[in-house]
Amino acid sequence: MSLQIGFKQVLRISPLQKTFRSAGSIAIYERQASQLWSPSSYNHVTSRLASTKSYTPKTENKKSKVSDDQDAVQLFYTHRETGTLTKPLATSCLRDLDRRNRHDTGLGEATIKWMWNEHDRYEFPRDKDLLDQMVKHLVKEGKEDMLWNWIEQKSRKTDSLGPKDRFVWRSDAVKSLVRAKAFASDADNLDGALESFERARRSTYSIPLAPARMTMAQLLMMPKDKTGIDSVDSKAEMETPKWPNTSIELWEDFFKGTDRHQDVSEPLSVQLPLYHPGGPNAMPFLKHCRYLATKEDLVRNMAKRPSVTPWIARGRHAEAVLRQQGHEKDADWLGEFIRDLHTKAEPLRRKEKSRKVEKFARTNKK
């Protein structure tokens, strides 16, 4: 059989790939293709096919909701047994149980077993809510090891893709895990979440950690409450961390791995010390703001990004820390810098407010 004829035959076969759902079917297709044409042509086309997004039935994109008179557990198992369970419906079942604070049904375990071979077909943002709910239930069911086994499965995606695409389910699962561990803990620390992040960091498997690292940092800087200070023309607010008794050792291990790929204008290395479990340190933040004051282009770009809002809040916290520690002149300078940044960010706030109003109108449109 000539290469040209073989190529035409494979082109007639290749559309069938779109309907293949199992790894076995894909393997059969690849064996058929390899018998028809040269290795170089085969490798090129199969890599293209492997990089194509998997087919998703339209029914999976329809909204599903558990009604008040339905039992979410029974509904889940009924549809699973009949083969009609979809990801939106599974998400709705898990969310309904979470809303009712029912985490003893084993539905987290049932969901991950149902999704076991779908790990590398995970898509963001389509499957994010399902993953978040599944992880939350698994943590509360004490089935975290099952999640790690799911995370550490091999990817069947082509090697030509980068780690962020090949291992996206690992990345988002760890991100969901550290958040679930944080809010599931009855303690006033983030030790469990930090230990999970550290396990992922030390894993011999390739796990893109940027999303989980940012989530972990946000948790470490999350305030429980804010207290204004008595100062003229100052909006400084002292923030109390939500989890104040986090292990200093675990905190510092996490801190060492920050900022390798962060934007130079808003590095985590100067923000995190403001919430050190051993006591806040505002000096790195102050020093960086003095640097920013000499870089008008960086400040101008900062004012256009949504991340400027939490930066301003942390600046007000830093000012309060400086005043509490007796550094009045430094606090005055920082307060002025933050107020100026707040003014520069006014167009962004107006745009964000308009976006929220439009979103609210669309949501409530009859």
PDB file of N, CA and C in Angstrom, residues 264-322:
ATOM      1  N   VAL A 264       7.070  41.860  39.405  1.00  0.00           N
ATOM      2  CA  VAL A 264       8.005  42.610  40.249  1.00  0.00           C
ATOM      3  C   VAL A 264       7.326  43.731  41.014  1.00  0.00           C
ATOM      4  N   SER A 265       6.131  44.143  40.581  1.00  0.00           N
ATOM      5  CA  SER A 265       5.484  45.261  41.261  1.00  0.00           C
ATOM      6  C   SER A 265       4.748  44.834  42.528  1.00  0.00           C
ATOM      7  N   GLU A 266       4.342  43.574  42.620  1.00  0.00           N
ATOM      8  CA  GLU A 266       3.554  43.123  43.768  1.00  0.00           C
ATOM      9  C   GLU A 266       4.055  41.780  44.308  1.00  0.00           C
ATOM     10  N   PRO A 267       5.308  41.679  44.685  1.00  0.00           N
ATOM     11  CA  PRO A 267       5.846  40.392  45.136  1.00  0.00           C
ATOM     12  C   PRO A 267       5.249  39.939  46.464  1.00  0.00           C
ATOM     13  N   LEU A 268       5.006  38.641  46.561  1.00  0.00           N
ATOM     14  CA  LEU A 268       4.489  38.080  47.809  1.00  0.00           C
ATOM     15  C   LEU A 268       5.508  38.209  48.936  1.00  0.00           C
ATOM     16  N   SER A 269       6.785  38.270  48.576  1.00  0.00           N
ATOM     17  CA  SER A 269       7.827  38.305  49.598  1.00  0.00           C
ATOM     18  C   SER A 269       7.763  39.551  50.472  1.00  0.00           C
ATOM     19  N   VAL A 270       7.097  40.614  50.009  1.00  0.00           N
ATOM     20  CA  VAL A 270       6.966  41.813  50.840  1.00  0.00           C
ATOM     21  C   VAL A 270       5.580  41.909  51.473  1.00  0.00           C
ATOM     22  N   GLN A 271       4.642  41.102  50.990  1.00  0.00           N
ATOM     23  CA  GLN A 271       3.295  41.124  51.556  1.00  0.00           C
ATOM     24  C   GLN A 271       3.139  40.138  52.713  1.00  0.00           C
ATOM     25  N   LEU A 272       3.658  38.933  52.529  1.00  0.00           N
ATOM     26  CA  LEU A 272       3.484  37.894  53.544  1.00  0.00           C
ATOM     27  C   LEU A 272       4.035  38.269  54.922  1.00  0.00           C
ATOM     28  N   PRO A 273       5.202  38.951  55.014  1.00  0.00           N
ATOM     29  CA  PRO A 273       5.705  39.302  56.353  1.00  0.00           C
ATOM     30  C   PRO A 273       4.749  40.164  57.173  1.00  0.00           C
ATOM     31  N   LEU A 274       3.820  40.840  56.509  1.00  0.00           N
ATOM     32  CA  LEU A 274       2.824  41.622  57.239  1.00  0.00           C
ATOM     33  C   LEU A 274       1.920  40.736  58.088  1.00  0.00           C
ATOM     34  N   TYR A 275       1.911  39.432  57.784  1.00  0.00           N
ATOM     35  CA  TYR A 275       1.024  38.492  58.475  1.00  0.00           C
ATOM     36  C   TYR A 275       1.815  37.328  59.073  1.00  0.00           C
ATOM     37  N   HIS A 276       3.071  37.582  59.385  1.00  0.00           N
ATOM     38  CA  HIS A 276       3.912  36.544  59.983  1.00  0.00           C
ATOM     39  C   HIS A 276       3.295  36.107  61.312  1.00  0.00           C
ATOM     40  N   PRO A 277       3.171  34.788  61.540  1.00  0.00           N
ATOM     41  CA  PRO A 277       2.546  34.319  62.790  1.00  0.00           C
ATOM     42  C   PRO A 277       3.309  34.726  64.044  1.00  0.00           C
ATOM     43  N   GLY A 278       4.579  35.106  63.883  1.00  0.00           N
ATOM     44  CA  GLY A 278       5.345  35.565  65.034  1.00  0.00           C
ATOM     45  C   GLY A 278       5.201  37.051  65.297  1.00  0.00           C
ATOM     46  N   GLY A 279       4.476  37.744  64.423  1.00  0.00           N
ATOM     47  CA  GLY A 279       4.289  39.188  64.558  1.00  0.00           C
ATOM     48  C   GLY A 279       4.516  39.873  63.224  1.00  0.00           C
ATOM     49  N   PRO A 280       3.745  40.914  62.901  1.00  0.00           N
ATOM     50  CA  PRO A 280       3.845  41.566  61.592  1.00  0.00           C
ATOM     51  C   PRO A 280       5.135  42.355  61.419  1.00  0.00           C
ATOM     52  N   ASN A 281       5.660  42.310  60.204  1.00  0.00           N
ATOM     53  CA  ASN A 281       6.854  43.071  59.844  1.00  0.00           C
ATOM     54  C   ASN A 281       6.522  43.896  58.604  1.00  0.00           C
ATOM     55  N   ALA A 282       6.424  45.211  58.764  1.00  0.00           N
ATOM     56  CA  ALA A 282       6.021  46.087  57.659  1.00  0.00           C
ATOM     57  C   ALA A 282       7.201  46.634  56.870  1.00  0.00           C
ATOM     58  N   MET A 283       8.412  46.410  57.323  1.00  0.00           N
ATOM     59  CA  MET A 283       9.573  47.021  56.674  1.00  0.00           C
ATOM     60  C   MET A 283       9.783  46.559  55.229  1.00  0.00           C
ATOM     61  N   PRO A 284       9.651  45.260  54.910  1.00  0.00           N
ATOM     62  CA  PRO A 284       9.807  44.867  53.499  1.00  0.00           C
ATOM     63  C   PRO A 284       8.783  45.543  52.587  1.00  0.00           C
ATOM     64  N   PHE A 285       7.546  45.676  53.072  1.00  0.00           N
ATOM     65  CA  PHE A 285       6.503  46.331  52.282  1.00  0.00           C
ATOM     66  C   PHE A 285       6.837  47.810  52.088  1.00  0.00           C
ATOM     67  N   LEU A 286       7.264  48.470  53.152  1.00  0.00           N
ATOM     68  CA  LEU A 286       7.639  49.880  53.074  1.00  0.00           C
ATOM     69  C   LEU A 286       8.790  50.087  52.093  1.00  0.00           C
ATOM     70  N   LYS A 287       9.799  49.247  52.196  1.00  0.00           N
ATOM     71  CA  LYS A 287      10.967  49.363  51.315  1.00  0.00           C
ATOM     72  C   LYS A 287      10.568  49.199  49.856  1.00  0.00           C
ATOM     73  N   HIS A 288       9.678  48.254  49.594  1.00  0.00           N
ATOM     74  CA  HIS A 288       9.263  48.021  48.208  1.00  0.00           C
ATOM     75  C   HIS A 288       8.428  49.191  47.686  1.00  0.00           C
ATOM     76  N   CYS A 289       7.591  49.762  48.534  1.00  0.00           N
ATOM     77  CA  CYS A 289       6.793  50.914  48.106  1.00  0.00           C
ATOM     78  C   CYS A 289       7.690  52.118  47.801  1.00  0.00           C
ATOM     79  N   ARG A 290       8.759  52.277  48.551  1.00  0.00           N
ATOM     80  CA  ARG A 290       9.709  53.356  48.249  1.00  0.00           C
ATOM     81  C   ARG A 290      10.361  53.112  46.886  1.00  0.00           C
ATOM     82  N   TYR A 291      10.609  51.857  46.580  1.00  0.00           N
ATOM     83  CA  TYR A 291      11.147  51.517  45.261  1.00  0.00           C
ATOM     84  C   TYR A 291      10.120  51.827  44.168  1.00  0.00           C
ATOM     85  N   LEU A 292       8.855  51.444  44.411  1.00  0.00           N
ATOM     86  CA  LEU A 292       7.808  51.701  43.427  1.00  0.00           C
ATOM     87  C   LEU A 292       7.635  53.194  43.164  1.00  0.00           C
ATOM     88  N   ALA A 293       7.841  53.999  44.188  1.00  0.00           N
ATOM     89  CA  ALA A 293       7.672  55.449  44.046  1.00  0.00           C
ATOM     90  C   ALA A 293       8.645  56.035  43.022  1.00  0.00           C
ATOM     91  N   THR A 294       9.714  55.312  42.735  1.00  0.00           N
ATOM     92  CA  THR A 294      10.691  55.774  41.733  1.00  0.00           C
ATOM     93  C   THR A 294      10.402  55.191  40.352  1.00  0.00           C
ATOM     94  N   LYS A 295       9.361  54.353  40.254  1.00  0.00           N
ATOM     95  CA  LYS A 295       9.030  53.681  38.992  1.00  0.00           C
ATOM     96  C   LYS A 295       7.583  54.002  38.611  1.00  0.00           C
ATOM     97  N   GLU A 296       7.388  55.143  37.998  1.00  0.00           N
ATOM     98  CA  GLU A 296       6.034  55.590  37.677  1.00  0.00           C
ATOM     99  C   GLU A 296       5.310  54.619  36.751  1.00  0.00           C
ATOM    100  N   ASP A 297       6.047  53.982  35.845  1.00  0.00           N
ATOM    101  CA  ASP A 297       5.403  53.059  34.910  1.00  0.00           C
ATOM    102  C   ASP A 297       4.836  51.841  35.638  1.00  0.00           C
ATOM    103  N   LEU A 298       5.558  51.341  36.649  1.00  0.00           N
ATOM    104  CA  LEU A 298       5.058  50.205  37.423  1.00  0.00           C
ATOM    105  C   LEU A 298       3.803  50.579  38.202  1.00  0.00           C
ATOM    106  N   VAL A 299       3.822  51.753  38.820  1.00  0.00           N
ATOM    107  CA  VAL A 299       2.663  52.205  39.594  1.00  0.00           C
ATOM    108  C   VAL A 299       1.461  52.411  38.678  1.00  0.00           C
ATOM    109  N   ARG A 300       1.705  52.962  37.512  1.00  0.00           N
ATOM    110  CA  ARG A 300       0.619  53.200  36.559  1.00  0.00           C
ATOM    111  C   ARG A 300      -0.020  51.877  36.124  1.00  0.00           C
ATOM    112  N   ASN A 301       0.807  50.872  35.891  1.00  0.00           N
ATOM    113  CA  ASN A 301       0.282  49.556  35.508  1.00  0.00           C
ATOM    114  C   ASN A 301      -0.426  48.874  36.676  1.00  0.00           C
ATOM    115  N   MET A 302       0.104  49.041  37.876  1.00  0.00           N
ATOM    116  CA  MET A 302      -0.550  48.477  39.061  1.00  0.00           C
ATOM    117  C   MET A 302      -1.965  49.004  39.207  1.00  0.00           C
ATOM    118  N   ALA A 303      -2.126  50.298  38.981  1.00  0.00           N
ATOM    119  CA  ALA A 303      -3.427  50.945  39.173  1.00  0.00           C
ATOM    120  C   ALA A 303      -4.477  50.454  38.190  1.00  0.00           C
ATOM    121  N   LYS A 304      -4.048  49.746  37.150  1.00  0.00           N
ATOM    122  CA  LYS A 304      -4.980  49.250  36.141  1.00  0.00           C
ATOM    123  C   LYS A 304      -5.389  47.803  36.385  1.00  0.00           C
ATOM    124  N   ARG A 305      -4.769  47.164  37.376  1.00  0.00           N
ATOM    125  CA  ARG A 305      -5.043  45.750  37.617  1.00  0.00           C
ATOM    126  C   ARG A 305      -5.920  45.560  38.848  1.00  0.00           C
ATOM    127  N   PRO A 306      -6.811  44.558  38.832  1.00  0.00           N
ATOM    128  CA  PRO A 306      -7.655  44.291  40.003  1.00  0.00           C
ATOM    129  C   PRO A 306      -6.858  43.992  41.268  1.00  0.00           C
ATOM    130  N   SER A 307      -5.639  43.485  41.105  1.00  0.00           N
ATOM    131  CA  SER A 307      -4.823  43.142  42.274  1.00  0.00           C
ATOM    132  C   SER A 307      -4.402  44.367  43.077  1.00  0.00           C
ATOM    133  N   VAL A 308      -4.650  45.569  42.530  1.00  0.00           N
ATOM    134  CA  VAL A 308      -4.294  46.775  43.276  1.00  0.00           C
ATOM    135  C   VAL A 308      -5.176  46.930  44.516  1.00  0.00           C
ATOM    136  N   THR A 309      -6.388  46.385  44.477  1.00  0.00           N
ATOM    137  CA  THR A 309      -7.309  46.527  45.613  1.00  0.00           C
ATOM    138  C   THR A 309      -6.775  45.845  46.875  1.00  0.00           C
ATOM    139  N   PRO A 310      -6.394  44.548  46.814  1.00  0.00           N
ATOM    140  CA  PRO A 310      -5.800  43.956  48.018  1.00  0.00           C
ATOM    141  C   PRO A 310      -4.458  44.580  48.384  1.00  0.00           C
ATOM    142  N   TRP A 311      -3.719  45.070  47.386  1.00  0.00           N
ATOM    143  CA  TRP A 311      -2.442  45.723  47.695  1.00  0.00           C
ATOM    144  C   TRP A 311      -2.673  46.981  48.536  1.00  0.00           C
ATOM    145  N   ILE A 312      -3.693  47.746  48.186  1.00  0.00           N
ATOM    146  CA  ILE A 312      -4.022  48.953  48.950  1.00  0.00           C
ATOM    147  C   ILE A 312      -4.435  48.580  50.373  1.00  0.00           C
ATOM    148  N   ALA A 313      -5.238  47.519  50.506  1.00  0.00           N
ATOM    149  CA  ALA A 313      -5.659  47.074  51.842  1.00  0.00           C
ATOM    150  C   ALA A 313      -4.450  46.672  52.684  1.00  0.00           C
ATOM    151  N   ARG A 314      -3.500  45.994  52.062  1.00  0.00           N
ATOM    152  CA  ARG A 314      -2.297  45.596  52.803  1.00  0.00           C
ATOM    153  C   ARG A 314      -1.418  46.794  53.116  1.00  0.00           C
ATOM    154  N   GLY A 315      -1.475  47.801  52.244  1.00  0.00           N
ATOM    155  CA  GLY A 315      -0.739  49.027  52.523  1.00  0.00           C
ATOM    156  C   GLY A 315      -1.290  49.745  53.745  1.00  0.00           C
ATOM    157  N   ARG A 316      -2.602  49.744  53.886  1.00  0.00           N
ATOM    158  CA  ARG A 316      -3.216  50.368  55.061  1.00  0.00           C
ATOM    159  C   ARG A 316      -2.891  49.586  56.331  1.00  0.00           C
ATOM    160  N   HIS A 317      -2.832  48.263  56.189  1.00  0.00           N
ATOM    161  CA  HIS A 317      -2.426  47.432  57.322  1.00  0.00           C
ATOM    162  C   HIS A 317      -0.967  47.716  57.689  1.00  0.00           C
ATOM    163  N   ALA A 318      -0.112  47.840  56.672  1.00  0.00           N
ATOM    164  CA  ALA A 318       1.305  48.129  56.917  1.00  0.00           C
ATOM    165  C   ALA A 318       1.473  49.478  57.609  1.00  0.00           C
ATOM    166  N   GLU A 319       0.686  50.456  57.191  1.00  0.00           N
ATOM    167  CA  GLU A 319       0.747  51.766  57.838  1.00  0.00           C
ATOM    168  C   GLU A 319       0.368  51.656  59.315  1.00  0.00           C
ATOM    169  N   ALA A 320      -0.671  50.882  59.594  1.00  0.00           N
ATOM    170  CA  ALA A 320      -1.100  50.706  60.984  1.00  0.00           C
ATOM    171  C   ALA A 320      -0.019  50.018  61.812  1.00  0.00           C
ATOM    172  N   VAL A 321       0.641  49.028  61.218  1.00  0.00           N
ATOM    173  CA  VAL A 321       1.721  48.325  61.922  1.00  0.00           C
ATOM    174  C   VAL A 321       2.855  49.294  62.242  1.00  0.00           C
ATOM    175  N   LEU A 322       3.214  50.118  61.265  1.00  0.00           N
ATOM    176  CA  LEU A 322       4.295  51.086  61.476  1.00  0.00           C
ATOM    177  C   LEU A 322       3.946  52.069  62.588  1.00  0.00           C
TER     178      LEU A 322
END
